[in-house]
PDB file of C-alpha atoms and ligand atoms in Angstrom:
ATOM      1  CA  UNK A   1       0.000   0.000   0.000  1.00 81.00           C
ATOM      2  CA  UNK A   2       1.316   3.496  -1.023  1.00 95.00           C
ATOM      3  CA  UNK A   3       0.411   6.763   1.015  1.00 98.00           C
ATOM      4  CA  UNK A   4       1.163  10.009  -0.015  1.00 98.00           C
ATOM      5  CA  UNK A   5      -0.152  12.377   2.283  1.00 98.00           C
ATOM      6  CA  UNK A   6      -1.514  15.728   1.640  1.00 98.00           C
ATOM      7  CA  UNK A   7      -1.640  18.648   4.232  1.00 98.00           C
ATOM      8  CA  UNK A   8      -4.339  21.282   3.398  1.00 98.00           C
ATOM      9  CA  UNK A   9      -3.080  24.331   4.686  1.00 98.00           C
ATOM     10  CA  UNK A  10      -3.751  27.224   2.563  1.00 98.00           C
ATOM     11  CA  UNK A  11      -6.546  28.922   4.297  1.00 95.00           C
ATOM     12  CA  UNK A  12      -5.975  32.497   5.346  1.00 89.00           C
ATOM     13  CA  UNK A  13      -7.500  31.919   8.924  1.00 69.00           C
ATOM     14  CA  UNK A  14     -10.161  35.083   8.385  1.00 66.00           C
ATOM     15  CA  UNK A  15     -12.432  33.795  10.998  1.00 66.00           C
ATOM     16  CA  UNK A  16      -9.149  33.920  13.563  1.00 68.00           C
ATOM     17  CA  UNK A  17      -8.281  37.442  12.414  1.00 66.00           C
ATOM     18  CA  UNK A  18      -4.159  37.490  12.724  1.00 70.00           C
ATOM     19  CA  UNK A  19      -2.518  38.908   9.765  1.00 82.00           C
ATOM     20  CA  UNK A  20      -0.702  35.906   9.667  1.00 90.00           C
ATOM     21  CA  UNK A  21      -2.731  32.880   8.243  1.00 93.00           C
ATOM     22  CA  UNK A  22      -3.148  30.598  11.432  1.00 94.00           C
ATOM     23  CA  UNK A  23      -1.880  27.455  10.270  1.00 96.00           C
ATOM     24  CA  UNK A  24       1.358  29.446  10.048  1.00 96.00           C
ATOM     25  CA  UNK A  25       1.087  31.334  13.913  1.00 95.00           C
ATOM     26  CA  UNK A  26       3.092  29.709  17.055  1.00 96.00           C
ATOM     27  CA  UNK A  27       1.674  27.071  19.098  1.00 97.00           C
ATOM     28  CA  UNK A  28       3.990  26.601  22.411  1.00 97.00           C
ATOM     29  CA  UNK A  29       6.838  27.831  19.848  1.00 96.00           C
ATOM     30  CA  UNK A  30       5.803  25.150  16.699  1.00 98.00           C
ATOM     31  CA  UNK A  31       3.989  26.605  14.346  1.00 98.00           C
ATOM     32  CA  UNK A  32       0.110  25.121  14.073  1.00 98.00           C
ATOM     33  CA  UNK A  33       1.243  23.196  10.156  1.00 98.00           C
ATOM     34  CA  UNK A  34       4.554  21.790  11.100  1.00 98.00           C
ATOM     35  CA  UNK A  35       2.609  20.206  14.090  1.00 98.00           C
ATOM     36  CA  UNK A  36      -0.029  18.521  11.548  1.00 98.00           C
ATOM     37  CA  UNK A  37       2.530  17.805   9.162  1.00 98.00           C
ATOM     38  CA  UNK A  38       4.357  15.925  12.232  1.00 98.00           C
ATOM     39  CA  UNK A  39       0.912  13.628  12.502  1.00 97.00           C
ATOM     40  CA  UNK A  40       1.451  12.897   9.535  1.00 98.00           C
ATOM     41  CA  UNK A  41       5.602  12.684   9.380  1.00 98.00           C
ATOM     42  CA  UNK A  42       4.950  10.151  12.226  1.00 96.00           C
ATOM     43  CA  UNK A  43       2.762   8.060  10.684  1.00 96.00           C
ATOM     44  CA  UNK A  44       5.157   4.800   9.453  1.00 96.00           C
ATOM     45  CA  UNK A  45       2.326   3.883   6.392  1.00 97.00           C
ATOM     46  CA  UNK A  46       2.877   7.304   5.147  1.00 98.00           C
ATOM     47  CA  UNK A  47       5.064   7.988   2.397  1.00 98.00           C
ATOM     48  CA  UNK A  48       5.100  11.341   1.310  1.00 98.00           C
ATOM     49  CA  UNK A  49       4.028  14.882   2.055  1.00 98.00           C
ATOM     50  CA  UNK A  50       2.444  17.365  -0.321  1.00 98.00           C
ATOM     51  CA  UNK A  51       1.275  20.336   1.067  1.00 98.00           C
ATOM     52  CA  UNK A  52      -0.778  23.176  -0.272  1.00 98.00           C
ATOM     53  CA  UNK A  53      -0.297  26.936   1.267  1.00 98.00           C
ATOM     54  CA  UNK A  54      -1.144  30.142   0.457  1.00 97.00           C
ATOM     55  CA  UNK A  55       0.560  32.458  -2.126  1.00 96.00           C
ATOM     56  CA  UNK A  56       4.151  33.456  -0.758  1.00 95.00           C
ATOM     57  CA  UNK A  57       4.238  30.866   2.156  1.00 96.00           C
ATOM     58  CA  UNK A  58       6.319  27.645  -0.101  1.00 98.00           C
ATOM     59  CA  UNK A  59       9.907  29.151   1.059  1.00 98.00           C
ATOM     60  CA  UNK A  60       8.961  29.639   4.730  1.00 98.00           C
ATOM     61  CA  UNK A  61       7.543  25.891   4.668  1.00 98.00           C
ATOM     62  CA  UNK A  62      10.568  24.260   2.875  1.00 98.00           C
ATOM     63  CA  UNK A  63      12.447  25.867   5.319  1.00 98.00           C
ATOM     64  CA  UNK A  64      10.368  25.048   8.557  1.00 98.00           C
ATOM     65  CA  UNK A  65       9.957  21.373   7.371  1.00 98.00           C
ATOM     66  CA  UNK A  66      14.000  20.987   7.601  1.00 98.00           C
ATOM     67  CA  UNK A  67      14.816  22.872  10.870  1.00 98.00           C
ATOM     68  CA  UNK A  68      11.703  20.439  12.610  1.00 98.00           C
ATOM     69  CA  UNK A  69      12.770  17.097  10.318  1.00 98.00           C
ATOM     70  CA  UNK A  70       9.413  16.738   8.337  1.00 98.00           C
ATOM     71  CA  UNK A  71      11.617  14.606   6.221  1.00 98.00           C
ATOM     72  CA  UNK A  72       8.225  13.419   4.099  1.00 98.00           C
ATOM     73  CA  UNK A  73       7.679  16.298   3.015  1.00 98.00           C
ATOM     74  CA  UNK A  74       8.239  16.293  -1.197  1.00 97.00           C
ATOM     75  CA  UNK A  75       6.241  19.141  -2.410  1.00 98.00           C
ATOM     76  CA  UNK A  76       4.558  22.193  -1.545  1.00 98.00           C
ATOM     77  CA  UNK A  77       1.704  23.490  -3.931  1.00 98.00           C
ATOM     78  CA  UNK A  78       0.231  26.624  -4.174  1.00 98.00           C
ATOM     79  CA  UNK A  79      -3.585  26.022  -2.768  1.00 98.00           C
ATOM     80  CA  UNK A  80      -6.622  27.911  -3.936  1.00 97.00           C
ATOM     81  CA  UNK A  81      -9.720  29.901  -3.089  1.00 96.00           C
ATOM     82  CA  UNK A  82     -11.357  27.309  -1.177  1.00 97.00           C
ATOM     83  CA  UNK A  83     -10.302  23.882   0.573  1.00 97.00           C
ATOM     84  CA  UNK A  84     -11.101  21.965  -1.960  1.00 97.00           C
ATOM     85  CA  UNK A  85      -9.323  24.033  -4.583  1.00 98.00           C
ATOM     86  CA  UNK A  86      -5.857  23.288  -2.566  1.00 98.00           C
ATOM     87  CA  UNK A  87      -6.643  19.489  -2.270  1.00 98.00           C
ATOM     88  CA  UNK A  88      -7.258  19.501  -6.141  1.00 98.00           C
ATOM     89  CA  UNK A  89      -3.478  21.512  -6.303  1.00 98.00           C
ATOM     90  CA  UNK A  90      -2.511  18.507  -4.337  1.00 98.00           C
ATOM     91  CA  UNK A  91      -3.522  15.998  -6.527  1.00 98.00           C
ATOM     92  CA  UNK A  92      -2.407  17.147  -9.581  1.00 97.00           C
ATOM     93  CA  UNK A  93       1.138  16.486  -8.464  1.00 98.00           C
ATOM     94  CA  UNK A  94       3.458  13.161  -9.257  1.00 97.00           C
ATOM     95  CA  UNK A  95       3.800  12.335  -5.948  1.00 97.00           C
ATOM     96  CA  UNK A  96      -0.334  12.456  -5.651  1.00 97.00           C
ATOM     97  CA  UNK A  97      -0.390  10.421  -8.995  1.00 94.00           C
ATOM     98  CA  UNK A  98       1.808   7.539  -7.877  1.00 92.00           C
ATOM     99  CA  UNK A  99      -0.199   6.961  -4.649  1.00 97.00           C
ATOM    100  CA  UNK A 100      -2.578   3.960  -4.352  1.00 98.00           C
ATOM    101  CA  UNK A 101      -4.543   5.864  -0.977  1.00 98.00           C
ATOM    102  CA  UNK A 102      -4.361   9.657  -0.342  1.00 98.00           C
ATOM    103  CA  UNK A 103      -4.561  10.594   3.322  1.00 98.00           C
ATOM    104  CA  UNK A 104      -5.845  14.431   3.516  1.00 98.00           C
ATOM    105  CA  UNK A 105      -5.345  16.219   6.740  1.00 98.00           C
ATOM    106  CA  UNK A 106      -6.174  19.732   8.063  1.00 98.00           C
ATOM    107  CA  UNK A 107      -3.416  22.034   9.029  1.00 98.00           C
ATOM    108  CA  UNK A 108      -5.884  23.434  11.691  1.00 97.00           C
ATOM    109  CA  UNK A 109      -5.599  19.841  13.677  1.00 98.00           C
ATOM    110  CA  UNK A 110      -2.143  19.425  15.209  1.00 98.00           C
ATOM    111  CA  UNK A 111      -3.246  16.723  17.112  1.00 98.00           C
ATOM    112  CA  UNK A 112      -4.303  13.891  15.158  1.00 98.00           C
ATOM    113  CA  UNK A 113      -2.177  10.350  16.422  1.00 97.00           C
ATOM    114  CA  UNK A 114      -0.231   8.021  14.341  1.00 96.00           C
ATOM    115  CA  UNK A 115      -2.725   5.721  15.796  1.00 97.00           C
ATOM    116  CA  UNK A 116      -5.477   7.153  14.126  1.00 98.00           C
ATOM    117  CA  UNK A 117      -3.619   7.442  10.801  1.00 98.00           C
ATOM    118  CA  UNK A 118      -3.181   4.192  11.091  1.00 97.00           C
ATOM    119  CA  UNK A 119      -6.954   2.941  11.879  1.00 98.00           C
ATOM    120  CA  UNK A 120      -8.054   5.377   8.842  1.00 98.00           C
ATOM    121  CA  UNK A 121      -5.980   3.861   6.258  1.00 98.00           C
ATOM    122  CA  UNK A 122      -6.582  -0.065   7.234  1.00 98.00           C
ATOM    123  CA  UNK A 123     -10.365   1.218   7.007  1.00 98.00           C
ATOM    124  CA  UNK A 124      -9.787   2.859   3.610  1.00 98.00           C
ATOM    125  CA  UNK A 125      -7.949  -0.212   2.824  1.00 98.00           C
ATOM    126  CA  UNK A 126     -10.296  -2.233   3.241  1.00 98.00           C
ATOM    127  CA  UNK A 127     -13.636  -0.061   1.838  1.00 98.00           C
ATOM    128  CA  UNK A 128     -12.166   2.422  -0.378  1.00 98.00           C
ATOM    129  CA  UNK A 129     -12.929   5.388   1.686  1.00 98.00           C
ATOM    130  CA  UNK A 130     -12.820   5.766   5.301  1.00 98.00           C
ATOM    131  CA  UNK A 131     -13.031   9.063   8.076  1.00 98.00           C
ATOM    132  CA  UNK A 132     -12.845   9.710  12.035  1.00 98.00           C
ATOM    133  CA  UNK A 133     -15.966  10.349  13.655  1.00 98.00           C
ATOM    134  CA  UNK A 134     -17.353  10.814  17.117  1.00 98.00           C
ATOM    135  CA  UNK A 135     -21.277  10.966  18.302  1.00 96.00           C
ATOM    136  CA  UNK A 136     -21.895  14.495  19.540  1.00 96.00           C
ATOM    137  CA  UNK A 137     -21.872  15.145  23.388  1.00 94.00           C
ATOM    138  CA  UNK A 138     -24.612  17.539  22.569  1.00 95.00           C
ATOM    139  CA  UNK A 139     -28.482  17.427  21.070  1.00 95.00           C
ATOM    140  CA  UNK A 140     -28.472  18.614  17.630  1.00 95.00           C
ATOM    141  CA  UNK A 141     -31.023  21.008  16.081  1.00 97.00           C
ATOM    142  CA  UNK A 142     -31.891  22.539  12.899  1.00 96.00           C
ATOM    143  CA  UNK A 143     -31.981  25.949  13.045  1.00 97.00           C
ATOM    144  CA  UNK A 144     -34.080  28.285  10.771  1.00 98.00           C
ATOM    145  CA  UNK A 145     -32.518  31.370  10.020  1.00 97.00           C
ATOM    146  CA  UNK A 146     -35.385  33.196  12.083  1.00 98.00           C
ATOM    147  CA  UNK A 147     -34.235  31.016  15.592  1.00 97.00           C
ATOM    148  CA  UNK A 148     -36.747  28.511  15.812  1.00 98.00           C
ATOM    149  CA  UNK A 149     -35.999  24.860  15.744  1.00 97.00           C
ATOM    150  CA  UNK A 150     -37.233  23.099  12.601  1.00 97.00           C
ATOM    151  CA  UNK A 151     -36.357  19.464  13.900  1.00 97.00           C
ATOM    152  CA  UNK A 152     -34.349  17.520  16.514  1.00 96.00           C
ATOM    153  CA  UNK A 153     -31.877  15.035  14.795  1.00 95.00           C
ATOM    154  CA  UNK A 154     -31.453  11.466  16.506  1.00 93.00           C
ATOM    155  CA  UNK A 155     -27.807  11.873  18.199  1.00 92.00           C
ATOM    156  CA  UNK A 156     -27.377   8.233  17.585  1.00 92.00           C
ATOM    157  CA  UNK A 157     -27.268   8.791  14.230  1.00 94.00           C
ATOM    158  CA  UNK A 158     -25.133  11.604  14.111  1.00 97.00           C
ATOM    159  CA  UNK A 159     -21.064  11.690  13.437  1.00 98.00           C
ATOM    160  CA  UNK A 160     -18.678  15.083  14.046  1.00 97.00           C
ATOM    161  CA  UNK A 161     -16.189  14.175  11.090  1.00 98.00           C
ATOM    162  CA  UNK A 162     -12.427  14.959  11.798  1.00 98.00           C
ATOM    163  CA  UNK A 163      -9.151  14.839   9.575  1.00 98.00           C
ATOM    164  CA  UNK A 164      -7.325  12.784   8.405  1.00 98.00           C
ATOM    165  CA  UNK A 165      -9.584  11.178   5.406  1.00 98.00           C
ATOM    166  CA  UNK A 166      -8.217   8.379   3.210  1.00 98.00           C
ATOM    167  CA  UNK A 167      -9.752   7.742  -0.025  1.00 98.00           C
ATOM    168  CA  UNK A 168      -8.387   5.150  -2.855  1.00 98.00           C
ATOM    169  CA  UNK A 169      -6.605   7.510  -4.788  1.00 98.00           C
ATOM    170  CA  UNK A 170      -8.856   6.650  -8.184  1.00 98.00           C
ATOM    171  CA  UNK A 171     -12.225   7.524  -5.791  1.00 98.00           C
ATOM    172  CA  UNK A 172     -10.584  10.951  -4.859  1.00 98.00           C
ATOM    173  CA  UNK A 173      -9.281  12.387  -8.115  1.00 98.00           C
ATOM    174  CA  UNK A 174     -12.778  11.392  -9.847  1.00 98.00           C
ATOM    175  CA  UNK A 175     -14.934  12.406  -6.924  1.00 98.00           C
ATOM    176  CA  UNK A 176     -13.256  16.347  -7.426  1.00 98.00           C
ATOM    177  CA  UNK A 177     -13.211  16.285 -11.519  1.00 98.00           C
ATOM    178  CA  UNK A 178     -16.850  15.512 -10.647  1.00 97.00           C
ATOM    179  CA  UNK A 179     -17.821  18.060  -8.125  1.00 97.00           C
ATOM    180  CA  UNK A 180     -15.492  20.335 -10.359  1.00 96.00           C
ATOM    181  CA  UNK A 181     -17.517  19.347 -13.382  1.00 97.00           C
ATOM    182  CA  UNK A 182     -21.152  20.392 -11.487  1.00 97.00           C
ATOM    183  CA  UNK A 183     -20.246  23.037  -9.731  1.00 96.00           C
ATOM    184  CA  UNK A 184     -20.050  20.837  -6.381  1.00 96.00           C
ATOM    185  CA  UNK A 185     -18.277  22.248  -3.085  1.00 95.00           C
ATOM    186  CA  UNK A 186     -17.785  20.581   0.006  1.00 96.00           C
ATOM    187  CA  UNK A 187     -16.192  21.644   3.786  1.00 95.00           C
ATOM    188  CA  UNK A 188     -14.705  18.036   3.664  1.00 97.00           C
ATOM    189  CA  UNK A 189     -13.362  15.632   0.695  1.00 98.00           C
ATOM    190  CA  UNK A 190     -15.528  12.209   1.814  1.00 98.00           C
ATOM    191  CA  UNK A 191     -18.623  14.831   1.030  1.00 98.00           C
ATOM    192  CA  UNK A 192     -17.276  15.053  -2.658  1.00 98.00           C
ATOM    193  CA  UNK A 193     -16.927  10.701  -2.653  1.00 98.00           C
ATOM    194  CA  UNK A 194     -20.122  10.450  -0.929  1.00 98.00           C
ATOM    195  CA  UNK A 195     -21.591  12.598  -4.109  1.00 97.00           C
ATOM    196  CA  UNK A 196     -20.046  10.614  -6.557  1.00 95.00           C
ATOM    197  CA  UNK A 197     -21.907   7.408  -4.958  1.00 96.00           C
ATOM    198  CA  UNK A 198     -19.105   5.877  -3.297  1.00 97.00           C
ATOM    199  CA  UNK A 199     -19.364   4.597   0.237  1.00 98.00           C
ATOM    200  CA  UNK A 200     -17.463   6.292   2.918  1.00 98.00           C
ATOM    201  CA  UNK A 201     -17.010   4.473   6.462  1.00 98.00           C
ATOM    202  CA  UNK A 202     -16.869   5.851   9.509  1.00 98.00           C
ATOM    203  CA  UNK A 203     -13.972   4.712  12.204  1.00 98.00           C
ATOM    204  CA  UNK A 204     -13.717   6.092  15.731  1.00 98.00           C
ATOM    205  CA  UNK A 205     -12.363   9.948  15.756  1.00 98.00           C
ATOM    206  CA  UNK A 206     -10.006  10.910  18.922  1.00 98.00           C
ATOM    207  CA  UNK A 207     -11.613  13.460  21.364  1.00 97.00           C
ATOM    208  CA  UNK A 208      -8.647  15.328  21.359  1.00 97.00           C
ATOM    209  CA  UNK A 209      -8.562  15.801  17.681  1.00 98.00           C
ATOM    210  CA  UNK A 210      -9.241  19.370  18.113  1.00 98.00           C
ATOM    211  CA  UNK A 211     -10.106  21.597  15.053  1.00 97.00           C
ATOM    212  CA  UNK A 212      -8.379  24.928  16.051  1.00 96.00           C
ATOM    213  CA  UNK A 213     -10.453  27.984  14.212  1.00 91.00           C
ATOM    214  CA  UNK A 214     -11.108  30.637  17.131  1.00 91.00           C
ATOM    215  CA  UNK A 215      -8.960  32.390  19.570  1.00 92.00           C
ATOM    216  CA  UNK A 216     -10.705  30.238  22.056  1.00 96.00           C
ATOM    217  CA  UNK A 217      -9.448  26.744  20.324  1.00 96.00           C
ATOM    218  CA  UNK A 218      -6.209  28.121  20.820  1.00 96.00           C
ATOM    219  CA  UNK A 219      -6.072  29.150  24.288  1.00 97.00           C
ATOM    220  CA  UNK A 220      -7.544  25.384  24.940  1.00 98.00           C
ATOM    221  CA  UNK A 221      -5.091  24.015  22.472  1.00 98.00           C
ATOM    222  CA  UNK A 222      -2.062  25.908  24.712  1.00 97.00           C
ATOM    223  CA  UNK A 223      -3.507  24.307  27.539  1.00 97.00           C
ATOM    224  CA  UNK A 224      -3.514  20.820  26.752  1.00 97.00           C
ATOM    225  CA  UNK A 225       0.345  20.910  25.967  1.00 97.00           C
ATOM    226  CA  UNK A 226       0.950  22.784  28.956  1.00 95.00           C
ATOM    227  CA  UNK A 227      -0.529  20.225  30.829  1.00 93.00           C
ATOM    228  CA  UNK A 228       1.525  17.574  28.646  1.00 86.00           C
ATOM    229  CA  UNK A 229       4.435  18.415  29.778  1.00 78.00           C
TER     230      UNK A 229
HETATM  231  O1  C5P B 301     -11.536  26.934   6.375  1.00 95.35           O
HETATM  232  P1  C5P B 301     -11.514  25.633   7.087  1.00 95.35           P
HETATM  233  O2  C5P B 301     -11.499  25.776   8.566  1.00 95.35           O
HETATM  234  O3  C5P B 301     -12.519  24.630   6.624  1.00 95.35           O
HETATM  235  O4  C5P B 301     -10.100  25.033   6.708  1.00 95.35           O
HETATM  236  C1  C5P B 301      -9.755  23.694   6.972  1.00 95.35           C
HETATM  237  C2  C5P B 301      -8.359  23.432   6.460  1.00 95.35           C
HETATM  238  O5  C5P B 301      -8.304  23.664   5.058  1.00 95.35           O
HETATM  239  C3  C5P B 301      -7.315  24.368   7.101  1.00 95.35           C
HETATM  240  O6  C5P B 301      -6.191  23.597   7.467  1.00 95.35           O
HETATM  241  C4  C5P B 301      -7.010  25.364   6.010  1.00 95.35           C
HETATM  242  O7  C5P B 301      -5.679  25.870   6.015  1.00 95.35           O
HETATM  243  C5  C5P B 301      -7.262  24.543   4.735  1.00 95.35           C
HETATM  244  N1  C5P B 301      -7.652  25.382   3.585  1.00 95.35           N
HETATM  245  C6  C5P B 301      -6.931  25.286   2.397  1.00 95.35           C
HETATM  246  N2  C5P B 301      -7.244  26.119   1.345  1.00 95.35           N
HETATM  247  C7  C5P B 301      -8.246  27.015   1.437  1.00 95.35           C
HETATM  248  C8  C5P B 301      -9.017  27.105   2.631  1.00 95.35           C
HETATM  249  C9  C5P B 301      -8.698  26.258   3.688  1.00 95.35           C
HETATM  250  O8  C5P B 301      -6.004  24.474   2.311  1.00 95.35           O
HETATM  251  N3  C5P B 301      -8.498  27.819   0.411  1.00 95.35           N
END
């Protein structure tokens, strides 16, 4: 089995409002990427890196990726206006093309474990398609826009979806040529599979798999490695 890896990390971080993209900021002195890259640098099935960033950011990467040994890493792609824009970028590259499963992971999660790599891809292995979820804590409810609740959704039913995703490489290159060729978009890439008519599996997430998008993430984020140490 052949992994490449790719890191989406070319969002600007608008909703966090640095002036810095966020992906790129500090966390307890490693920047937020080069900690997701490391999930993924750590994971033994994975092969290679690619990772999409924003205009301007390729140098600063190459040279981040060598002072903290993301050895893995074999390209970095300019990404696009939306998410799935850089994970196309991503795909169009050799090392993307020579893959048998792509793993796709956020640069927003730094702390995904090699475990979990590992449990996506043997799921993706074995089904085609496979992503980390967890049953909410919480009741759900649909919303409409004027407040009032429009329906309850069985929790039981219900999955948060994390990163990393691992698709056969085939399923993921022809389930964004075909969202590409309606007009599709998607917050996630299984969405894009799912729309093509593919299954996509569900394995167990990791609590701590934090997404980091607000100031507030972060301040938690601090405090778990605070307490790590
Ligand atoms: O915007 P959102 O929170 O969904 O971003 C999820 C991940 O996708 C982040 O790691 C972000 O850097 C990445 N992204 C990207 N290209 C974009 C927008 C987001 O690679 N144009």
């Amino acid at each position: 089995m052949s992994v490449v890896g790719i890191l989406a990390a070319a969002g600007r971080g608008e909703r966090f409002g640095a002036h810095v993209p966020k992906q790129f900021l500090p966390l307890r002195g490693i920047p937020l990427l080069i900690r997701a890259a490391q999930c993924l640098q750590e994971a033994e099935a994975v092969a290679e890196i690619v990772a999409a960033v924003p205009p301007g950011y390729q140098e600063l990467l190459q040279r981040w990726a060598e002072e903290y040994g993301v050895q893995k890493l074999s390209r970095i792609v300019t990404g696009g206006e939306h998410r799935q824009d850089s994970v196309r970028a991503a795909l169009e590259t050799p090392e993307v093309q020579r893959a048998e499963l792509v793993l796709v992971h956020d640069a927003a999660r730094p702390f995904a474990t090699a475990a979990l790599v590992e449990r996506v891809l043997r799921a993706a292995q074995q089904h085609g398609a496979a992503v980390p979820g967890l049953p909410p804590a919480e009741t759900i409810k649909k919303v409409a826009p004027t407040g009032e609740v429009v329906q309850t959704l069985a929790r039981e039913q219900l999955r948060r979806i994390q990163t990393p995703q691992a698709f056969r490489r085939e399923w993921l290159v022809a389930a964004h040529a075909h969202a590409r060729r309606l007009g599709l978009s998607a917050t996630d890439d299984a969405t894009l599979v799912e729309l093509l008519g593919f299954p996509v599996v569900v394995v167990e997430g990791e609590l701590l798999n934090l997404k980091l998008t607000t100031p507030e993430d972060w301040r938690v984020a601090e405090a778990l490695l605070q307490a790590e140490q």
